[in-house]
Structures are given as structure tokens and as C-alpha cells.
CSV table of C-alpha atoms in Angstrom, one decimal:
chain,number,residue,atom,x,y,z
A,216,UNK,CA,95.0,97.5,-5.0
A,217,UNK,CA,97.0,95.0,-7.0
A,218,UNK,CA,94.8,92.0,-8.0
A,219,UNK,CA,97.8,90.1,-8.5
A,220,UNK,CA,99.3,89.9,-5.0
A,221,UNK,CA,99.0,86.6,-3.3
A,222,UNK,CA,97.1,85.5,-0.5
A,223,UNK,CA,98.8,86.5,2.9
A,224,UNK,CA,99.7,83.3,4.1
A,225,UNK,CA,101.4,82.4,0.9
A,226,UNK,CA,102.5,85.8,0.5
A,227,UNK,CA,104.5,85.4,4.0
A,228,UNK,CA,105.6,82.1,3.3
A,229,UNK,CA,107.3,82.4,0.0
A,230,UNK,CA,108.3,86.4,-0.2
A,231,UNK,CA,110.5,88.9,1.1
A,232,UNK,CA,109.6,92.6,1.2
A,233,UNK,CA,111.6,95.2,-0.8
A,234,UNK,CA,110.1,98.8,0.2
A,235,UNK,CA,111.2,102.1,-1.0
A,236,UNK,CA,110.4,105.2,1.6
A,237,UNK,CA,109.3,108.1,-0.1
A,238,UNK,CA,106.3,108.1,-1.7
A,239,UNK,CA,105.9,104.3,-1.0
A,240,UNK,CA,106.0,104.1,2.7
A,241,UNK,CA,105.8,107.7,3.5
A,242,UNK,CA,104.1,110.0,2.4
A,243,UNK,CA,105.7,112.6,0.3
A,244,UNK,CA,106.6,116.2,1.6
A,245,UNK,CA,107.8,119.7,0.9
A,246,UNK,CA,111.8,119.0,1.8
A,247,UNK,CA,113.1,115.1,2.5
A,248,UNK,CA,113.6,116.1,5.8
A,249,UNK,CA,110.3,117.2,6.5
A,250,UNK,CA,108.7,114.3,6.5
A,251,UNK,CA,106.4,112.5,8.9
A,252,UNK,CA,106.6,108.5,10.6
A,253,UNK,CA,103.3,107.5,11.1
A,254,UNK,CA,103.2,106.6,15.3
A,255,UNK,CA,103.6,102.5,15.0
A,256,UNK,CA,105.0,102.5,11.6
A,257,UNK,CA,108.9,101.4,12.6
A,258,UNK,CA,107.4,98.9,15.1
A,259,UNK,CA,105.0,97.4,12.6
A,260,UNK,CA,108.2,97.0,10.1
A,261,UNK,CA,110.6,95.7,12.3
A,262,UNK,CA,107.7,93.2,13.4
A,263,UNK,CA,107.1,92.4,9.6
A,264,UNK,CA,111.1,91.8,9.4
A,265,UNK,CA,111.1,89.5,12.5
A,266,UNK,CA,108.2,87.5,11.1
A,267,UNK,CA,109.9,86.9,7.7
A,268,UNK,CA,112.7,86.3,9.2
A,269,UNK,CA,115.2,88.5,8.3
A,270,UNK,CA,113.1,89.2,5.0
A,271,UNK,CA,112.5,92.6,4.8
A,272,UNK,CA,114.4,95.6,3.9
A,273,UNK,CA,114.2,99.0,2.7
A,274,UNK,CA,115.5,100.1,-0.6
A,275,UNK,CA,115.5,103.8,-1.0
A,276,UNK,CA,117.8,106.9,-2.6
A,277,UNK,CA,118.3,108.6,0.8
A,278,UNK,CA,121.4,108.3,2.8
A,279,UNK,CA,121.7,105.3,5.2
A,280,UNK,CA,121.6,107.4,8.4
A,281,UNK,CA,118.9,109.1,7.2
A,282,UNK,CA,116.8,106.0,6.4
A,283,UNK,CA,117.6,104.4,9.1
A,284,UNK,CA,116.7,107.4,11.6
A,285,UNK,CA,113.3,107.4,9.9
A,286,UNK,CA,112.2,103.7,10.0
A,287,UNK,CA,115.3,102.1,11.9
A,288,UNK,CA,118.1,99.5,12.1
A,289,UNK,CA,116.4,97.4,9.1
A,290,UNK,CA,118.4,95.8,6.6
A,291,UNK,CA,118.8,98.7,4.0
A,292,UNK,CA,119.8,99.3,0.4
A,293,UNK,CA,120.5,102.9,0.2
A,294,UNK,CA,121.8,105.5,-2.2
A,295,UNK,CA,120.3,103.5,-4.8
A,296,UNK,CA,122.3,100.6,-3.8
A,297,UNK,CA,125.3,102.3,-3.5
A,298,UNK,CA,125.4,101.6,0.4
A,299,UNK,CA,124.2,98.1,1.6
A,300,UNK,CA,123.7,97.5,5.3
A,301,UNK,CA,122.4,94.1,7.0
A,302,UNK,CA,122.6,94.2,10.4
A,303,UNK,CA,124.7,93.6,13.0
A,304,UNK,CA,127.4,93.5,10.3
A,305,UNK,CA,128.4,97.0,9.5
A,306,UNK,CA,127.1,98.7,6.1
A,307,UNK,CA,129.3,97.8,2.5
A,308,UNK,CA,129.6,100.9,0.0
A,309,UNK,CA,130.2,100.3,-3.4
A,310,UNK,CA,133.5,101.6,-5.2
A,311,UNK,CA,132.2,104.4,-6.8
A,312,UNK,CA,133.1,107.8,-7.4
A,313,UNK,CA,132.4,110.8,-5.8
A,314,UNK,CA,131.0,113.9,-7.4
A,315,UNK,CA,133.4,116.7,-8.4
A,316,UNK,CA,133.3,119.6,-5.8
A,317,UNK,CA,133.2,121.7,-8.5
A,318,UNK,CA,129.9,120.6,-9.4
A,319,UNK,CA,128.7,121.3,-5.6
A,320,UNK,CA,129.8,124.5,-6.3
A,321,UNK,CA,127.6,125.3,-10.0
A,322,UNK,CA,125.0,123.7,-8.1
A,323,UNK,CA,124.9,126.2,-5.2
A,324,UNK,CA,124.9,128.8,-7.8
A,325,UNK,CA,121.3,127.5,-9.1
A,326,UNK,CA,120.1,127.2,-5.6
A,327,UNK,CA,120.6,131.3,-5.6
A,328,UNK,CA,118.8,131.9,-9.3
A,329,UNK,CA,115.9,129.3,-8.4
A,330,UNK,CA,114.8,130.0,-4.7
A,331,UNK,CA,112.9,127.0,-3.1
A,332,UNK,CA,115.7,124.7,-4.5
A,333,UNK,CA,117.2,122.4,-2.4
A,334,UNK,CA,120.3,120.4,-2.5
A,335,UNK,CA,120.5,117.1,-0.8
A,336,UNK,CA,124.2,115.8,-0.4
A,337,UNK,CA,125.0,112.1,-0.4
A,338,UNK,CA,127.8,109.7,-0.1
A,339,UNK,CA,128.2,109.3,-4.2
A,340,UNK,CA,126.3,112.3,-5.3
A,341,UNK,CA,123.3,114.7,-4.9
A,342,UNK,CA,120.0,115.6,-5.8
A,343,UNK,CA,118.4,119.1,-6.3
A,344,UNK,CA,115.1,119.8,-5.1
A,345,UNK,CA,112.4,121.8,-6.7
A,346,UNK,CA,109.1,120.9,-5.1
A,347,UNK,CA,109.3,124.6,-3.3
A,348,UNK,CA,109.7,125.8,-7.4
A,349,UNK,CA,108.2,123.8,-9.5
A,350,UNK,CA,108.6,126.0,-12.5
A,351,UNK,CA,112.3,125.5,-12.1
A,352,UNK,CA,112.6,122.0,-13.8
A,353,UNK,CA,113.5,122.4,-17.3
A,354,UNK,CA,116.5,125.0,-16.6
A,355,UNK,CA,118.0,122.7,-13.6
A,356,UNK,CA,117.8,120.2,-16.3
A,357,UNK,CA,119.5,122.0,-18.8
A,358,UNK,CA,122.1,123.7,-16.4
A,359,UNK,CA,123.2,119.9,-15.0
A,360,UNK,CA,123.3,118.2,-18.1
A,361,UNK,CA,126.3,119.9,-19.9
A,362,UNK,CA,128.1,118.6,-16.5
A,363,UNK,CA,127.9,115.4,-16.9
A,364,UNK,CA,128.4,115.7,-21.1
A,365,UNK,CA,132.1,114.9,-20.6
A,366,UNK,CA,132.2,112.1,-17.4
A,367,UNK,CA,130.1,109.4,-18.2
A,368,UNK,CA,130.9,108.0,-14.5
A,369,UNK,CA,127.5,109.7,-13.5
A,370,UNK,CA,123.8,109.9,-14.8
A,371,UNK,CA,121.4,112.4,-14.3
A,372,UNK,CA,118.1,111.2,-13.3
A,373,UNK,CA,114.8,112.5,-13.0
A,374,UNK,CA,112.9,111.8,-9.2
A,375,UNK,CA,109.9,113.4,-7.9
A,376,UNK,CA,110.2,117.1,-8.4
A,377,UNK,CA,113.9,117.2,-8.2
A,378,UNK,CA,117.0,115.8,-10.3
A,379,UNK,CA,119.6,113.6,-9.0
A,380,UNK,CA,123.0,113.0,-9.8
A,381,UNK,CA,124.4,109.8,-9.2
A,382,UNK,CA,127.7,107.3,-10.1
A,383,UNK,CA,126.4,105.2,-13.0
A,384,UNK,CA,126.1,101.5,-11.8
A,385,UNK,CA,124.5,102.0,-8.5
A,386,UNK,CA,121.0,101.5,-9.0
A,387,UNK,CA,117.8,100.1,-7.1
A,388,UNK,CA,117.8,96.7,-9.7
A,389,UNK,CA,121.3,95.8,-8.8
A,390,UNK,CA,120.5,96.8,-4.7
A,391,UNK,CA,117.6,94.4,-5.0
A,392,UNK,CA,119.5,91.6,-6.4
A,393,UNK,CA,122.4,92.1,-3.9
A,394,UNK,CA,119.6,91.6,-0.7
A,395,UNK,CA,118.6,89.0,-2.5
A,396,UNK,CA,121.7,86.6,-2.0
A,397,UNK,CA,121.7,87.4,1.6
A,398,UNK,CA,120.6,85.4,4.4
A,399,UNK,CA,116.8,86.3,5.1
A,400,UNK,CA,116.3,86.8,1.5
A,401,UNK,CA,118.1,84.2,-0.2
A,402,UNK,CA,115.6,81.7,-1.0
A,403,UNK,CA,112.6,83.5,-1.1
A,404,UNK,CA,110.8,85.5,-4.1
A,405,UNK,CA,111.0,89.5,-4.2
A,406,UNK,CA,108.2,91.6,-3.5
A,407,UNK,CA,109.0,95.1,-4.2
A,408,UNK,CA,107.3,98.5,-3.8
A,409,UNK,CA,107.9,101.6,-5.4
A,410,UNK,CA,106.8,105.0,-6.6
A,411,UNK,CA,109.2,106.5,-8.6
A,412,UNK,CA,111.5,106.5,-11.9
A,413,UNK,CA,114.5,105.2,-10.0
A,414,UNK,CA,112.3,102.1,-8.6
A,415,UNK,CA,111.6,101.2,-12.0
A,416,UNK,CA,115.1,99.0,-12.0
A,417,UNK,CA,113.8,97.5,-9.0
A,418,UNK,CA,110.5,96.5,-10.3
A,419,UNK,CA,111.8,94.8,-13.1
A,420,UNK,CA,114.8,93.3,-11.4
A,421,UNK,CA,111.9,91.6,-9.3
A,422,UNK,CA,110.1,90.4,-12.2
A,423,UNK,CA,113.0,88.9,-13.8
A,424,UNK,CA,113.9,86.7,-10.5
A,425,UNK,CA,110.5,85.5,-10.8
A,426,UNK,CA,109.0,87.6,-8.1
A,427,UNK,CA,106.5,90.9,-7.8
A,428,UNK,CA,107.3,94.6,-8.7
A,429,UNK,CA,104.9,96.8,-8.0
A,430,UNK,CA,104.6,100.8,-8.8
A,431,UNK,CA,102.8,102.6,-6.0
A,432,UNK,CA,100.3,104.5,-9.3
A,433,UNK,CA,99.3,100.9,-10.4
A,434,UNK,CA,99.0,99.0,-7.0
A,435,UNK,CA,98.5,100.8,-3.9
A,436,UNK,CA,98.1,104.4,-5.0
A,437,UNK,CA,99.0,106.1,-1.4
A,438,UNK,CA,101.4,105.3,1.1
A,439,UNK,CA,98.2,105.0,3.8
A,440,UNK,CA,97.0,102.1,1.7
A,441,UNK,CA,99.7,100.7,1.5
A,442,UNK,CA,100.6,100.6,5.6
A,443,UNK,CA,97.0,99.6,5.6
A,444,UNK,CA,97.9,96.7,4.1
A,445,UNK,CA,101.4,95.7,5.9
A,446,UNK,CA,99.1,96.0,8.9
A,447,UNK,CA,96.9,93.1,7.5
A,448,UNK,CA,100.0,91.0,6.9
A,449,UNK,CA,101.1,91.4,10.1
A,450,UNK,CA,97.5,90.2,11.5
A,451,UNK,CA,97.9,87.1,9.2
A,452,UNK,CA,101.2,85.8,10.4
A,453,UNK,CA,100.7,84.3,13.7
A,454,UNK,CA,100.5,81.1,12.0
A,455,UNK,CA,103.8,81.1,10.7
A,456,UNK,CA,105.0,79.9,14.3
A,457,UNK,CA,102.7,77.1,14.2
């Protein structure tokens, strides 16, 4: 675990908690919709957020409805940052372009050549898949690329086992420092946690705004260590109402 995390107390006092989902909070699994909420997990967040005050949210790739299903109604960054929701007020999405259907369409066409592909739709773009063929990398690669060769609106990133395509100028940097001007946050130092090439914006957003960006292979190492450890935060709070 990272040495260089402060003391709860101070922690508590001075920080608000940025947390990706996959891989961070929960553990990763064969499809995105396959994976599994620890019993007490959403209840032990939403009891972190109360105690911060408002300072705690979730910063993550997936889909707003989907996050929020998982882990619920806590103020969430998602789609990289493309969707920003703080309740009660209702979410914000960016102004950013949608992906041609055409693309959909090539993509649905590699799903068929590389079975155990997967294509996740979102508001702004997608991502394919290829946990369930993980040989498959290097010619999804190739086949999305020449896509985006002649509409630099979107990037093509790389993410755990699967590429995503998404409108350039939403990422998880420019989500953090968004929560960070809004009540709950604004004030306090980022802490954020993350486990994958598209948190890396995040991390170092952090750092720059004086706070803590930590990657999950350097800190934490596996989403049970790091509930573990939001447990013990939450058994170190009680003195914040004194």
C-alpha cells in the first residue's frame, strides 16, 4: 500500500475521494456487465460521501446509468468526463460529438471475424471488448485506426483488454478538475484512484492541484485492498462530528 497516503484523520479532513470502478473499486470481469458489488460496498461509499461531506465521487468510462446502477446516486464523472452528474441537480453532458453510425456498423463486422468481442455503446462513443479473445488485439487495433485517420474529433485509446473510441477532449483529467470546483469538493485536495491508461489524466491532474494520484499497480494492487482500506476510513471518521 502507498506509503505516501496520509494519516486518516488528516486524510478526511483535508481530501476528497476521486474513484474509478473497474479495476479500482471492482474487481475486473469477463464482460462490463458481469461484474460483481461486494454486499455493503454502495452503503460504505455513500457513508464515505456523507462523511466528507459531499466529497466523494466516482470517475469512471462507463455510462452514467450504468455507474450509478452499480454503486448508486453518488456524484459521478462518467464517460471519461464527458457526463457530469451531482446530485439532486440533473447530469450536464459535454458538447461533443457523437460517433459516426457508420463506424457502429465496421465495428459489428469485427465482432463477427473475432468471436468473444464485445461492443459497449456509449453516449459519445464505444469501446470494443476482447477479454473473451485476447489474441484479437493487434488487428482490432489496426482495423479502428484508419477510422479515425481522417476525423481528428475522436482518439482511439487503449483500456484493459479492449479499445475505446471516444470524442477528443473528454477525459478523466479534465472530469477531475470539473468536481473539483463543485460544492463538496471545492476546497479540499484530490485523492484519486485508478487502474488504467485512461486514469492516467486523472492521476496527474491530481498531482498538479496539489493533491494524490494513485495507480491501483503502485498503491493498492487489488480492488479488496483497496475497500479494505475505505472500510478503515470509515472507522476513523466518527470524530469528524466532534
Amino acid at each position: 500500500m502507498d506509503s505516501d497516503l496520509p494519516a486518516a484523520p488528516d486524510l478526511l479532513r483535508r481530501h476528497a475521494l476521486l474513484l474509478d470502478i473497474d479495476g479500482t473499486l471492482l474487481d475486473i470481469a469477463p464482460r462490463p456487465d458481469a461484474v460483481r458489488v461486494p454486499p455493503g460496498l454502495p452503503g460504505l461509499l455513500n457513508s464515505l460521501h456523507a462523511q466528507l461531506g459531499g466529497g466523494l465521487a466516482l470517475v469512471t468510462g462507463r455510462p452514467l446509468e450504468q455507474a450509478q446502477a452499480l454503486l448508486g446516486p453518488l456524484p459521478t464523472a462518467a464517460e471519461h468526463g464527458a457526463v457530469l452528474h451531482i446530485p439532486p441537480a440533473p447530469p450536464r453532458r459535454l458538447a461533443l460529438p457523437r460517433v459516426p453510425y457508420a463506424w457502429q456498423l465496421a465495428t459489428t463486422a469485427l465482432l463477427h471475424a473475432h468471436p468473444g468481442t464485445l461492443l459497449e455503446l456509449k453516449h459519445g462513443g464505444f469501446v470494443l471488448h476482447y477479454r473473451g479473445a485476447p489474441d484479437a488485439g493487434p488487428a482490432l487495433e489496426a482495423a479502428l485506426r484508419p477510422l479515425l485517420a481522417a476525423d481528428p474529433r475522436f482518439e482511439l485509446l487503449p483500456a484493459a483488454m479492449a479499445w475505446e473510441i471516444r470524442p477528443a477532449g473528454a477525459d478523466k483529467g479534465r472530469a477531475l478538475r470539473a468536481l473539483m470546483t463543485v460544492p463538496g469538493f471545492a476546497g479540499r485536495l484530490p485523492l484519486f484512484i485508478g487502474d488504467d491508461v485512461t486514469d492516467l489524466a486523472a492521476i496527474d491532474a491530481a498531482r498538479a492541484l496539489g493533491g494524490i494520484g494513485l495507480h491501483m499497480a503502485d498503491s493498492f494492487g487489488t480492488p479488496g485492498r483497496l475497500r479494505q482500506w475505505l472500510m478503515t476510513l470509515q472507522e476513523n471518521a466518527p470524530w469528524l462530528a466532534s
